[in-house]
C-alpha cells in the first residue's frame, strides 16, 4: 500500500472528480472508524481532515481504552456494560494497540473518596461480570494497606485502607486512528489530510451534496460532491454546523472541556502499574498515573474551554492543579515544574445537553447511598445480565439515587461523554460526542443510517458488514495470541540485524505490517545519525502513513516527543535531514519544518512557564 506525499495529489484529483456516496469531514477516531466501515461496505467514501490525522482530540487523550469503572460511581451500569464489552471488541480489531494493564485503585478513609473497601469490591465484581473476566487471569482482587505500600511505596500512607486491582487497557490513541485510516485506504477509500472544508453546497432541493474544500498546503480550493455528508469533527462539530445555514436546529451543541497531562521521568515518580486515585482536593475528580516507556504521566483536568481549538495549551493553573494532586498522593515525590519533560492538552467533544456521568470522576453522586439501595441495585443488575429483567428495571433502580444526588448546575467534569447521531433538515449527518472506546460502535450506528439512506433515497446498495470483526491495518492476526504473534514479528526484525529492544518496538507499533517495514532494510541505507530500525520505520511511515512533517512522525506516528526526550534531542536533526532528503525539501522548507518541531518541543516541555 502506498499512502504518501506521492499519492496525495492523485487522491485530491479523485476527490474532485468522483461522485462519492459518503463524504466524511473530520479525521479523528470517529471519522476514521466510519471511513473503514464505509469502505469495507463498498461505498465510494472520501474523508477530509484539516490537520494531520488525529492531530486534535484523538492524539491527546489519557491513552487508555477504558472499561469505565468510574461510571459505577454514578451507577451508570448501562454505560459500564456497553464500555467493557466494546473494549474487548476494540482489542480484537486492533490487537497490536490496546494492551491489558491492570489498574490499581487505592482507597483512603476520607470524606471525598469515591469508594470504600466494601463498595470497591462490589463495584469491581460487577465490573468483571459485565466484562466477562470474572474467572480469568484478569479478575479483580483487593490488597491490604501493607501490600499497597509494598507495591507503591511512594503512595500517601496516611488513612490508606487498601486498594482494588482491576483490568484496564493502555492505548496508543494516535496509532489507533492512523491504522483505521490506512485500513480505509487499503479498501479503496480516499483519505486526505490537511484539506479543510470551507463551505457546504446544496442541490436544487436544498439537500446537502458536498463541500468546497481548501488544500491547506497549496491554497487551492475545489469542490467535493457526495450523496451524503457526515460531520465527525469532534470539538469542531458545532463550528461545522455553523457553515450549514440549511441544517436547521439538528445536531448536538458541543461543550468543549480541556484535559491536560504531564510527563516526568520514572526516576522522579515510579509506579509499577496504572494507578487511579481521587485527587485529594475534595472536588470529586480522579487522577490517572500511568507508567509508559520509562516515563510516568499523570492527569487529567476537566475545565471548560473557549480558546483556539486547533492549539490548546497547558497553562500555569493546569500545572498547579495537577502538581498539587500528584504531590498529595505521592508526597515524597515533590514534583515541580522543572521535573516535567513533556505535556499535552486536548479538547474533549462533550455533549452540552447531557448531565449525570463525567469523564474523570466529576462531582455527580459524590455522596453515600444506603447498603439496602446499593444491594438492590446489584441484584437488579444480576437479573439484567441473566435476561430476567429489562434495562428499564435497572434504570428504575438507580433513578432514586440519581434524583437524590442531582445538581441543577453541572460542572465541566460532570458532562456526559455520551454520543449523538443527528440528521439535519438538509440531510447533513452529525456524529458527535463519545469517547475512544466507543468509536467502532458509534461508527456502526452511523453506518446503519447511511446504508438505509443510500438505499431509500439514492437507490444505492452497499453491503452490511460485521464491524466487530473488521480488523484495522496492522491488526490482521489472532487477537487471542497477541504476545506470541508480536514475538514472531519481532524475531523477523532481529533476523534483519535489528537489536531485540528495537525489534519489539517495531512489532508493537506496526503489528502485522512489521514485515512490510523490515523489507525496507533491503532497499535503504541507514540514515546518518539513525539506527536501521529508525530508518526503516521513518521510510515506511513516509510511504504508507501520510507522514508529511517531522511533527507528524515524532509526535503522532511515534511517541518520541512525549516519552523519549533523550532520544528525541539526539535524533531529531537526523530525522529532519532524512525527511528533507526523501521529500525533496528546499533549504527554506527544511528550516520551516525545523522551526515548527522546535517550537512544539519547547511547548510540550513548558519552556515558557519554566522561563517566567
Coordinates of C-alpha atoms in Angstrom, one line a residue:
X1 CA 0.0 0.0 0.0
X2 CA 1.3 3.5 -0.9
X3 CA -0.3 6.3 1.1
X4 CA 2.1 9.2 1.0
X5 CA 3.0 12.6 -0.4
X6 CA 3.4 10.9 -3.7
X7 CA -0.3 9.7 -3.8
X8 CA -1.8 12.8 -2.1
X9 CA -2.2 14.8 -5.3
X10 CA -3.8 11.8 -7.0
X11 CA -6.2 11.4 -4.1
X12 CA -7.2 15.0 -4.3
X13 CA -7.8 14.7 -8.0
X14 CA -10.1 11.7 -7.4
X15 CA -12.0 13.6 -4.7
X16 CA -12.6 16.4 -7.3
X17 CA -13.8 14.0 -9.9
X18 CA -15.7 11.3 -8.0
X19 CA -19.4 11.4 -7.1
X20 CA -18.9 10.0 -3.6
X21 CA -21.5 8.0 -1.8
X22 CA -20.3 9.4 1.5
X23 CA -18.0 12.3 2.4
X24 CA -16.6 12.4 6.0
X25 CA -15.5 15.6 7.5
X26 CA -13.0 15.0 10.3
X27 CA -10.1 12.6 10.5
X28 CA -10.0 11.8 14.2
X29 CA -11.0 8.5 15.7
X30 CA -14.7 8.9 14.9
X31 CA -14.3 9.8 11.2
X32 CA -11.6 7.1 10.9
X33 CA -14.0 4.5 12.3
X34 CA -16.7 5.5 9.8
X35 CA -14.3 5.5 6.9
X36 CA -13.0 2.0 7.3
X37 CA -16.5 0.6 7.8
X38 CA -17.9 2.5 4.8
X39 CA -15.0 1.4 2.6
X40 CA -15.5 -2.2 3.7
X41 CA -19.2 -2.0 2.9
X42 CA -18.3 -1.0 -0.7
X43 CA -19.3 2.7 -0.5
X44 CA -17.4 5.3 -2.5
X45 CA -16.1 7.2 0.5
X46 CA -13.9 10.2 1.0
X47 CA -12.6 11.9 4.1
X48 CA -11.2 15.4 4.7
X49 CA -9.1 16.3 7.7
X50 CA -7.9 19.9 8.0
X51 CA -4.9 19.0 10.1
X52 CA -2.9 15.7 10.3
X53 CA -4.9 12.7 11.1
X54 CA -5.6 12.5 14.9
X55 CA -4.0 15.9 15.4
X56 CA -6.9 17.1 17.5
X57 CA -8.6 15.3 20.4
X58 CA -7.7 11.8 19.2
X59 CA -4.0 12.1 19.9
X60 CA -4.5 14.0 23.2
X61 CA -6.4 11.5 25.4
X62 CA -5.3 9.8 28.6
X63 CA -4.1 7.0 26.2
X64 CA -6.2 4.3 27.8
X65 CA -9.1 2.1 26.4
X66 CA -11.3 2.3 29.4
X67 CA -13.7 -0.1 30.9
X68 CA -15.3 2.8 32.6
X69 CA -15.3 1.7 36.2
X70 CA -15.6 5.3 37.2
X71 CA -19.2 5.3 35.9
X72 CA -20.1 2.9 38.6
X73 CA -19.6 5.8 40.9
X74 CA -22.7 7.4 39.5
X75 CA -24.4 4.0 39.0
X76 CA -24.3 4.2 35.2
X77 CA -24.4 0.4 34.9
X78 CA -25.5 0.5 31.3
X79 CA -22.5 2.7 30.4
X80 CA -20.1 0.3 32.1
X81 CA -21.7 -2.7 30.5
X82 CA -21.5 -1.2 27.0
X83 CA -18.0 0.1 27.5
X84 CA -16.3 -3.1 28.8
X85 CA -17.9 -5.1 26.0
X86 CA -16.8 -2.6 23.4
X87 CA -13.3 -2.5 24.9
X88 CA -13.0 -6.2 24.1
X89 CA -14.1 -5.6 20.5
X90 CA -11.5 -2.9 20.0
X91 CA -8.8 -5.2 21.3
X92 CA -10.0 -7.8 18.8
X93 CA -9.9 -5.5 15.8
X94 CA -6.7 -3.7 16.7
X95 CA -4.8 -6.3 18.8
X96 CA -1.4 -4.7 18.5
X97 CA -2.6 -1.4 20.0
X98 CA -4.6 -1.7 23.3
X99 CA -2.7 -3.8 25.8
X100 CA -4.1 -5.2 29.1
X101 CA -2.5 -3.5 32.2
X102 CA -4.4 -3.9 35.5
X103 CA -5.2 -0.6 37.3
X104 CA -4.5 0.0 41.0
X105 CA -7.3 1.9 42.8
X106 CA -6.1 3.0 46.3
X107 CA -8.8 3.5 48.9
X108 CA -8.5 6.1 51.7
X109 CA -10.5 6.8 54.8
X110 CA -11.5 10.3 53.7
X111 CA -14.9 12.0 53.1
X112 CA -14.2 12.8 49.5
X113 CA -13.5 9.2 48.5
X114 CA -15.3 7.6 45.6
X115 CA -15.2 4.1 47.0
X116 CA -14.5 2.4 50.4
X117 CA -13.1 -1.1 50.6
X118 CA -16.6 -2.6 50.7
X119 CA -18.1 -0.7 47.8
X120 CA -15.0 -1.0 45.6
X121 CA -15.1 -4.8 45.8
X122 CA -18.8 -4.8 44.9
X123 CA -18.1 -2.4 42.1
X124 CA -15.2 -4.4 40.7
X125 CA -17.1 -7.7 40.9
X126 CA -19.9 -6.1 39.0
X127 CA -17.4 -4.6 36.5
X128 CA -15.8 -8.1 36.0
X129 CA -19.2 -9.7 35.4
X130 CA -20.1 -7.0 32.9
X131 CA -16.7 -7.5 31.2
X132 CA -16.9 -11.3 31.3
X133 CA -13.5 -11.7 33.0
X134 CA -14.5 -12.8 36.5
X135 CA -12.9 -16.2 36.1
X136 CA -9.9 -15.1 34.1
X137 CA -6.3 -14.1 34.9
X138 CA -7.6 -10.5 34.9
X139 CA -10.2 -11.0 37.6
X140 CA -10.2 -8.2 40.2
X141 CA -8.8 -8.5 43.7
X142 CA -8.2 -6.3 46.7
X143 CA -5.0 -5.9 48.7
X144 CA -4.4 -4.5 52.2
X145 CA -2.6 -1.4 53.2
X146 CA 0.8 -3.1 53.7
X147 CA 0.7 -4.7 50.3
X148 CA -0.3 -1.4 48.6
X149 CA 2.7 0.3 50.2
X150 CA 5.0 -2.6 49.3
X151 CA 3.8 -2.3 45.7
X152 CA 3.9 1.5 45.5
X153 CA 5.9 2.8 48.5
X154 CA 5.6 6.4 47.4
X155 CA 1.9 6.5 47.9
X156 CA 0.5 8.6 50.7
X157 CA 0.1 6.2 53.7
X158 CA -2.0 8.4 55.9
X159 CA -5.5 7.0 56.2
X160 CA -4.7 4.4 53.4
X161 CA -7.0 1.4 53.8
X162 CA -6.0 -0.8 50.9
X163 CA -6.7 -0.9 47.2
X164 CA -8.6 -2.6 44.5
X165 CA -6.9 -4.0 41.3
X166 CA -9.0 -4.4 38.1
X167 CA -8.5 -4.8 34.4
X168 CA -7.9 -1.8 32.2
X169 CA -6.0 -1.3 28.9
X170 CA -3.3 1.1 27.8
X171 CA -3.7 2.5 24.4
X172 CA -1.8 4.4 21.6
X173 CA -4.6 6.8 20.6
X174 CA -2.9 8.3 17.5
X175 CA -1.9 5.0 16.1
X176 CA -5.4 3.6 16.5
X177 CA -6.5 6.4 14.3
X178 CA -3.9 6.0 11.6
X179 CA -4.4 2.3 11.4
X180 CA -8.1 2.8 10.8
X181 CA -7.3 5.4 8.1
X182 CA -4.8 3.1 6.5
X183 CA -7.4 0.3 6.6
X184 CA -9.9 2.5 4.8
X185 CA -7.3 3.4 2.1
X186 CA -6.5 -0.3 1.6
X187 CA -10.2 -0.8 1.0
X188 CA -10.4 1.9 -1.6
X189 CA -11.2 5.0 0.5
X190 CA -10.0 8.4 -0.5
X191 CA -8.4 9.9 2.7
X192 CA -6.9 13.4 2.6
X193 CA -5.2 15.2 5.4
X194 CA -4.6 19.0 5.5
X195 CA -7.7 19.6 3.4
X196 CA -10.2 21.9 5.0
X197 CA -14.0 22.2 4.3
X198 CA -14.7 25.9 4.0
X199 CA -18.3 25.8 2.9
X200 CA -21.1 23.4 2.2
X201 CA -23.2 23.0 -1.0
X202 CA -26.8 22.0 -1.7
X203 CA -28.7 20.7 -4.6
X204 CA -31.9 22.3 -6.1
X205 CA -34.0 20.6 -3.4
X206 CA -31.9 22.1 -0.6
X207 CA -30.2 18.9 0.3
X208 CA -26.5 18.9 1.2
X209 CA -24.5 17.4 -1.6
X210 CA -20.9 18.2 -0.8
X211 CA -18.4 20.9 0.3
X212 CA -16.0 23.4 -1.1
X213 CA -12.6 22.4 0.3
X214 CA -9.2 24.0 0.5
X215 CA -5.9 22.2 0.2
X216 CA -4.1 23.8 3.2
X217 CA -0.7 23.1 1.7
X218 CA -1.3 24.7 -1.7
X219 CA -4.2 27.0 -1.0
X220 CA -6.2 25.6 -3.9
X221 CA -10.0 25.4 -3.5
X222 CA -12.1 22.7 -5.1
X223 CA -15.5 21.1 -4.8
X224 CA -16.2 17.6 -3.5
X225 CA -19.5 16.1 -4.4
X226 CA -21.3 13.4 -2.4
X227 CA -24.7 11.9 -1.9
X228 CA -24.3 12.1 1.9
X229 CA -22.1 14.1 4.2
X230 CA -21.3 13.2 7.8
X231 CA -19.8 15.7 10.3
X232 CA -17.3 13.8 12.6
X233 CA -15.3 16.8 13.6
X234 CA -15.3 16.2 17.3
X235 CA -14.9 19.5 19.2
X236 CA -15.5 21.3 15.9
X237 CA -18.9 19.8 15.4
X238 CA -20.8 22.9 16.3
X239 CA -18.5 25.0 14.3
X240 CA -19.0 22.9 11.2
X241 CA -22.8 23.1 11.7
X242 CA -22.3 26.8 11.6
X243 CA -21.2 26.5 8.0
X244 CA -24.6 25.0 7.0
X245 CA -27.4 27.5 7.1
X246 CA -29.9 24.9 5.9
X247 CA -29.2 22.4 8.6
X248 CA -31.8 23.7 11.0
X249 CA -31.5 23.0 14.7
X250 CA -30.3 19.5 14.3
X251 CA -27.0 18.5 15.8
X252 CA -25.8 18.5 19.4
X253 CA -24.2 21.6 20.8
X254 CA -20.7 20.7 21.9
X255 CA -19.4 21.8 25.3
X256 CA -15.6 21.5 25.0
X257 CA -13.5 20.9 28.0
X258 CA -9.7 20.9 28.2
X259 CA -7.8 18.0 29.6
X260 CA -4.1 18.2 30.5
X261 CA -1.4 15.6 31.2
X262 CA 2.1 16.0 32.4
X263 CA 5.1 13.6 31.9
X264 CA 8.1 13.0 34.2
X265 CA 10.9 10.5 34.2
X266 CA 10.3 7.3 36.1
X267 CA 13.2 8.2 38.3
X268 CA 11.1 11.2 39.6
X269 CA 7.9 9.2 40.0
X270 CA 7.9 5.4 39.6
X271 CA 4.7 3.3 39.7
X272 CA 4.6 -0.4 38.7
X273 CA 1.1 -0.2 37.1
X274 CA -1.5 2.4 36.2
X275 CA -3.0 4.0 39.3
X276 CA -6.3 5.7 39.5
X277 CA -6.9 7.9 42.6
X278 CA -9.1 10.6 43.9
X279 CA -7.4 13.9 43.5
X280 CA -7.5 14.6 47.2
X281 CA -8.8 18.1 46.5
X282 CA -12.4 17.3 47.6
X283 CA -13.6 18.1 44.1
X284 CA -14.8 14.7 43.0
X285 CA -12.2 14.3 40.3
X286 CA -9.9 11.4 39.9
X287 CA -6.3 11.3 38.6
X288 CA -4.6 8.7 36.5
X289 CA -0.9 8.0 37.0
X290 CA 0.4 5.7 34.2
X291 CA 3.9 4.3 33.6
X292 CA 5.0 4.2 30.0
X293 CA 8.3 3.6 28.2
X294 CA 10.5 4.7 31.1
X295 CA 8.3 7.7 31.9
X296 CA 5.3 8.4 34.1
X297 CA 2.4 10.6 33.0
X298 CA -0.5 11.9 35.1
X299 CA -3.7 13.7 34.5
X300 CA -6.2 14.9 33.8
X301 CA -8.0 18.2 34.3
X302 CA -11.5 19.0 33.1
X303 CA -12.2 22.7 32.6
X304 CA -14.5 24.5 30.2
X305 CA -12.6 25.8 27.2
X306 CA -13.2 28.7 24.9
X307 CA -9.8 29.2 23.3
X308 CA -8.3 28.1 20.0
X309 CA -9.5 24.6 19.3
X310 CA -6.5 23.8 17.0
X311 CA -4.0 24.8 19.6
X312 CA -5.0 24.2 23.2
X313 CA -2.1 24.9 25.6
X314 CA -1.1 23.9 29.1
X315 CA -1.4 26.9 31.4
X316 CA 0.0 27.6 34.8
X317 CA -3.3 26.8 36.5
X318 CA -3.4 23.4 34.9
X319 CA 0.1 22.6 36.1
X320 CA -0.6 23.9 39.6
X321 CA -3.7 21.7 39.9
X322 CA -2.0 18.5 38.7
X323 CA 1.2 19.1 40.8
X324 CA -0.9 19.6 43.9
X325 CA -2.9 16.5 43.2
X326 CA 0.1 14.3 42.4
X327 CA 2.1 15.5 45.4
X328 CA -0.8 14.9 47.6
X329 CA -1.0 11.3 46.6
X330 CA 2.8 10.8 46.3
X331 CA 4.1 13.2 49.0
X332 CA 7.7 12.1 48.8
X333 CA 8.0 12.8 45.1
X334 CA 8.0 16.6 45.5
X335 CA 7.5 17.0 41.8
X336 CA 8.0 20.5 40.5
X337 CA 7.6 22.3 37.2
X338 CA 11.2 21.7 36.4
X339 CA 10.7 17.9 36.5
X340 CA 8.2 18.0 33.7
X341 CA 9.7 16.6 30.5
X342 CA 6.6 16.8 28.3
X343 CA 2.9 17.6 28.4
X344 CA -0.1 17.6 26.2
X345 CA -3.5 19.4 26.2
X346 CA -6.6 18.2 24.4
X347 CA -10.2 19.3 23.9
X348 CA -12.9 16.8 24.6
X349 CA -16.1 16.9 22.5
X350 CA -18.6 16.6 25.3
X351 CA -22.3 16.9 24.6
X352 CA -23.5 20.1 26.4
X353 CA -27.1 18.8 26.6
X354 CA -26.3 15.8 28.9
X355 CA -25.6 15.7 32.6
X356 CA -25.0 12.9 35.1
X357 CA -21.8 11.0 34.5
X358 CA -18.5 12.5 33.9
X359 CA -15.1 11.9 32.3
X360 CA -12.6 11.7 35.2
X361 CA -14.7 11.3 38.3
X362 CA -16.6 14.6 38.4
X363 CA -18.9 15.5 41.2
X364 CA -22.1 13.7 40.4
X365 CA -23.3 11.5 43.2
X366 CA -20.3 12.0 45.4
X367 CA -22.4 11.3 48.4
X368 CA -23.0 7.9 50.0
X369 CA -26.0 5.6 49.4
X370 CA -27.5 3.1 51.8
X371 CA -26.4 -0.6 51.8
X372 CA -30.0 -1.5 51.1
X373 CA -30.2 0.6 47.9
X374 CA -26.8 -0.5 46.7
X375 CA -27.6 -4.2 47.2
X376 CA -30.9 -3.8 45.5
X377 CA -29.1 -2.3 42.5
X378 CA -26.6 -5.1 42.3
X379 CA -29.4 -7.7 42.5
X380 CA -31.3 -6.0 39.7
X381 CA -28.1 -5.9 37.5
X382 CA -27.5 -9.6 38.1
X383 CA -31.1 -10.3 36.8
X384 CA -30.5 -8.0 33.9
X385 CA -27.3 -9.9 32.9
X386 CA -29.3 -13.2 33.2
X387 CA -32.1 -11.8 31.0
X388 CA -34.6 -11.9 33.8
X389 CA -35.4 -8.1 33.7
X390 CA -35.2 -5.3 31.2
X391 CA -32.8 -2.4 31.1
X392 CA -35.7 -0.2 32.2
X393 CA -35.8 -2.1 35.5
X394 CA -32.1 -1.2 36.1
X395 CA -32.8 2.4 35.2
X396 CA -35.7 2.4 37.7
X397 CA -33.5 1.0 40.5
X398 CA -31.0 3.8 40.0
X399 CA -33.3 6.7 39.4
X400 CA -33.9 7.4 43.0
X401 CA -30.1 7.5 43.6
X402 CA -29.7 10.0 40.7
X403 CA -32.5 12.1 42.0
X404 CA -31.1 12.3 45.4
X405 CA -27.8 13.5 44.1
X406 CA -28.8 15.5 41.1
X407 CA -27.5 19.0 40.7
X408 CA -29.0 21.9 38.7
X409 CA -25.6 23.2 37.6
X410 CA -23.3 20.7 36.0
X411 CA -19.6 21.3 36.3
X412 CA -17.2 20.8 33.3
X413 CA -16.0 17.4 34.7
X414 CA -19.6 16.2 35.1
X415 CA -20.8 16.5 31.5
X416 CA -21.7 13.1 30.0
X417 CA -19.4 11.6 27.4
X418 CA -22.4 10.1 25.6
X419 CA -22.6 10.2 21.8
X420 CA -25.3 11.6 19.5
X421 CA -26.3 10.8 15.9
X422 CA -28.4 13.6 14.3
X423 CA -29.7 14.4 10.8
X424 CA -30.3 18.0 9.7
X425 CA -33.2 19.3 7.7
X426 CA -30.9 19.3 4.7
X427 CA -29.6 15.8 5.3
X428 CA -26.3 16.6 7.0
X429 CA -25.5 13.8 9.4
X430 CA -23.7 14.7 12.6
X431 CA -22.0 12.1 14.8
X432 CA -20.7 13.8 17.9
X433 CA -19.6 13.2 21.4
X434 CA -18.5 9.8 22.6
X435 CA -15.1 8.5 23.7
X436 CA -12.3 6.5 22.1
X437 CA -13.5 3.2 23.5
X438 CA -16.9 3.6 21.7
X439 CA -15.6 4.7 18.3
X440 CA -16.3 1.5 16.5
X441 CA -19.8 1.2 17.9
X442 CA -20.6 4.8 17.1
X443 CA -19.4 4.3 13.5
X444 CA -21.6 1.2 13.2
X445 CA -24.6 3.1 14.4
X446 CA -23.9 5.8 11.8
X447 CA -23.4 3.1 9.1
X448 CA -26.9 1.7 9.7
X449 CA -28.3 5.1 9.0
X450 CA -26.1 5.7 6.0
X451 CA -26.8 2.3 4.5
X452 CA -30.6 2.8 4.8
X453 CA -30.5 6.4 3.4
X454 CA -28.3 5.5 0.4
X455 CA -30.8 2.7 -0.5
X456 CA -34.0 4.6 0.2
X457 CA -33.1 8.0 -1.3
X458 CA -30.4 7.1 -3.9
X459 CA -31.1 3.5 -4.8
X460 CA -27.5 2.7 -3.9
X461 CA -27.0 -0.6 -2.1
X462 CA -23.9 -1.2 0.0
X463 CA -23.1 -4.3 2.0
X464 CA -24.0 -5.0 5.6
X465 CA -20.7 -5.8 7.4
X466 CA -19.8 -7.1 10.8
X467 CA -17.6 -4.3 12.0
X468 CA -16.8 -6.3 15.2
X469 CA -14.6 -8.5 13.0
X470 CA -13.2 -5.7 10.8
X471 CA -9.5 -5.6 11.8
X472 CA -7.6 -2.4 11.2
X473 CA -4.3 -2.1 9.2
X474 CA -1.6 -3.9 11.2
X475 CA -4.2 -5.9 13.2
X476 CA -4.6 -8.9 10.9
X477 CA -3.8 -11.6 13.3
X478 CA -5.3 -13.7 16.1
X479 CA -6.3 -11.3 19.0
X480 CA -6.2 -14.2 21.4
X481 CA -2.5 -14.8 20.7
X482 CA -1.1 -11.3 20.7
X483 CA 2.1 -11.9 22.7
X484 CA 3.3 -14.8 20.6
X485 CA 2.4 -13.2 17.3
X486 CA 4.2 -9.9 18.1
X487 CA 7.1 -12.0 19.3
X488 CA 7.2 -13.7 15.8
X489 CA 7.3 -10.3 14.1
X490 CA 10.0 -9.1 16.4
X491 CA 12.1 -12.1 15.6
X492 CA 11.7 -11.3 11.9
X493 CA 13.2 -7.9 12.6
X494 CA 16.0 -9.4 14.7
X495 CA 16.8 -11.6 11.7
X496 CA 17.5 -8.4 9.8
X497 CA 20.1 -7.4 12.3
X498 CA 17.9 -5.1 14.4
X499 CA 18.5 -5.3 18.2
X500 CA 15.8 -7.1 20.2
X501 CA 14.5 -4.0 22.1
X502 CA 14.1 -2.0 18.8
X503 CA 12.6 -5.1 17.1
X504 CA 10.0 -5.4 19.8
X505 CA 9.2 -1.7 19.5
X506 CA 8.6 -2.1 15.7
X507 CA 6.4 -5.1 16.2
X508 CA 4.3 -3.4 18.9
X509 CA 3.9 -0.3 16.7
X510 CA 3.2 -1.9 13.3
X511 CA 1.7 -5.2 14.2
X512 CA 1.1 -7.4 11.0
X513 CA 2.6 -4.6 8.9
X514 CA 6.0 -5.3 10.5
X515 CA 7.0 -7.5 7.6
X516 CA 6.5 -4.5 5.2
X517 CA 8.5 -2.3 7.5
X518 CA 11.5 -4.6 7.7
X519 CA 11.5 -5.1 4.0
X520 CA 12.9 -1.6 3.7
X521 CA 16.1 -3.0 5.3
X522 CA 17.0 -4.5 1.9
X523 CA 16.4 -1.3 0.0
X524 CA 17.5 1.7 2.0
X525 CA 20.8 2.8 3.5
X526 CA 20.9 3.5 7.2
X527 CA 20.5 7.3 7.6
X528 CA 23.3 9.2 9.3
X529 CA 22.6 9.6 13.0
X530 CA 19.8 6.9 13.0
X531 CA 19.7 3.2 13.6
X532 CA 18.5 0.7 11.0
X533 CA 15.2 0.5 12.9
X534 CA 14.8 4.3 13.0
X535 CA 15.5 4.5 9.3
X536 CA 13.1 1.8 8.1
X537 CA 10.3 3.0 10.5
X538 CA 10.6 6.5 9.1
X539 CA 10.6 5.4 5.5
X540 CA 7.6 3.2 5.9
X541 CA 5.8 6.0 7.7
X542 CA 6.5 8.4 4.9
X543 CA 5.5 6.0 2.2
X544 CA 2.5 4.3 3.9
X545 CA 1.2 6.6 6.7
X546 CA 0.9 10.0 5.0
X547 CA 3.7 11.4 7.3
X548 CA 4.4 14.9 5.9
X549 CA 6.2 16.6 8.7
X550 CA 8.7 15.8 11.5
X551 CA 5.9 16.7 13.9
X552 CA 3.6 14.1 12.3
X553 CA 6.3 11.5 12.8
X554 CA 7.8 12.3 16.1
X555 CA 4.5 13.2 17.9
X556 CA 1.7 11.1 16.3
X557 CA 3.3 8.2 14.4
X558 CA 5.8 7.6 17.3
X559 CA 6.0 8.8 20.9
X560 CA 9.4 10.4 20.7
X561 CA 8.2 13.9 21.7
X562 CA 6.1 12.7 24.7
X563 CA 8.1 9.8 26.1
X564 CA 11.6 9.8 24.7
X565 CA 13.1 13.2 25.4
X566 CA 16.7 11.8 25.4
X567 CA 16.3 10.0 22.1
X568 CA 14.4 13.0 20.7
X569 CA 17.1 15.5 21.2
X570 CA 19.7 13.1 20.0
X571 CA 17.9 12.1 16.8
X572 CA 15.6 14.9 15.8
X573 CA 18.1 16.6 13.5
X574 CA 18.8 13.3 11.8
X575 CA 15.1 12.7 11.3
X576 CA 14.7 16.1 9.7
X577 CA 17.7 15.6 7.4
X578 CA 16.4 12.2 6.2
X579 CA 12.9 13.6 5.6
X580 CA 14.3 16.6 3.8
X581 CA 16.3 14.3 1.5
X582 CA 13.3 11.9 0.8
X583 CA 10.7 14.6 0.4
X584 CA 13.0 17.0 -1.6
X585 CA 12.7 20.0 0.7
X586 CA 14.3 23.2 -0.2
X587 CA 16.6 24.9 2.4
X588 CA 13.8 27.2 3.3
X589 CA 11.3 24.4 3.8
X590 CA 13.7 22.4 5.9
X591 CA 14.2 25.4 8.1
X592 CA 10.5 25.9 8.4
X593 CA 9.9 22.3 9.4
X594 CA 12.8 22.5 11.9
X595 CA 11.4 25.6 13.5
X596 CA 7.9 24.1 13.8
X597 CA 9.3 21.0 15.5
X598 CA 11.5 23.0 17.9
X599 CA 8.5 25.2 18.8
X600 CA 6.4 22.1 19.5
X601 CA 9.1 20.6 21.7
X602 CA 9.5 23.9 23.6
X603 CA 5.8 24.0 24.1
X604 CA 5.5 20.4 25.3
X605 CA 8.4 20.9 27.7
X606 CA 6.6 24.0 29.1
X607 CA 9.6 26.2 28.5
X608 CA 7.5 29.4 28.5
X609 CA 6.3 28.6 32.1
X610 CA 9.7 27.4 33.2
X611 CA 11.4 30.6 32.0
X612 CA 9.0 33.1 33.6

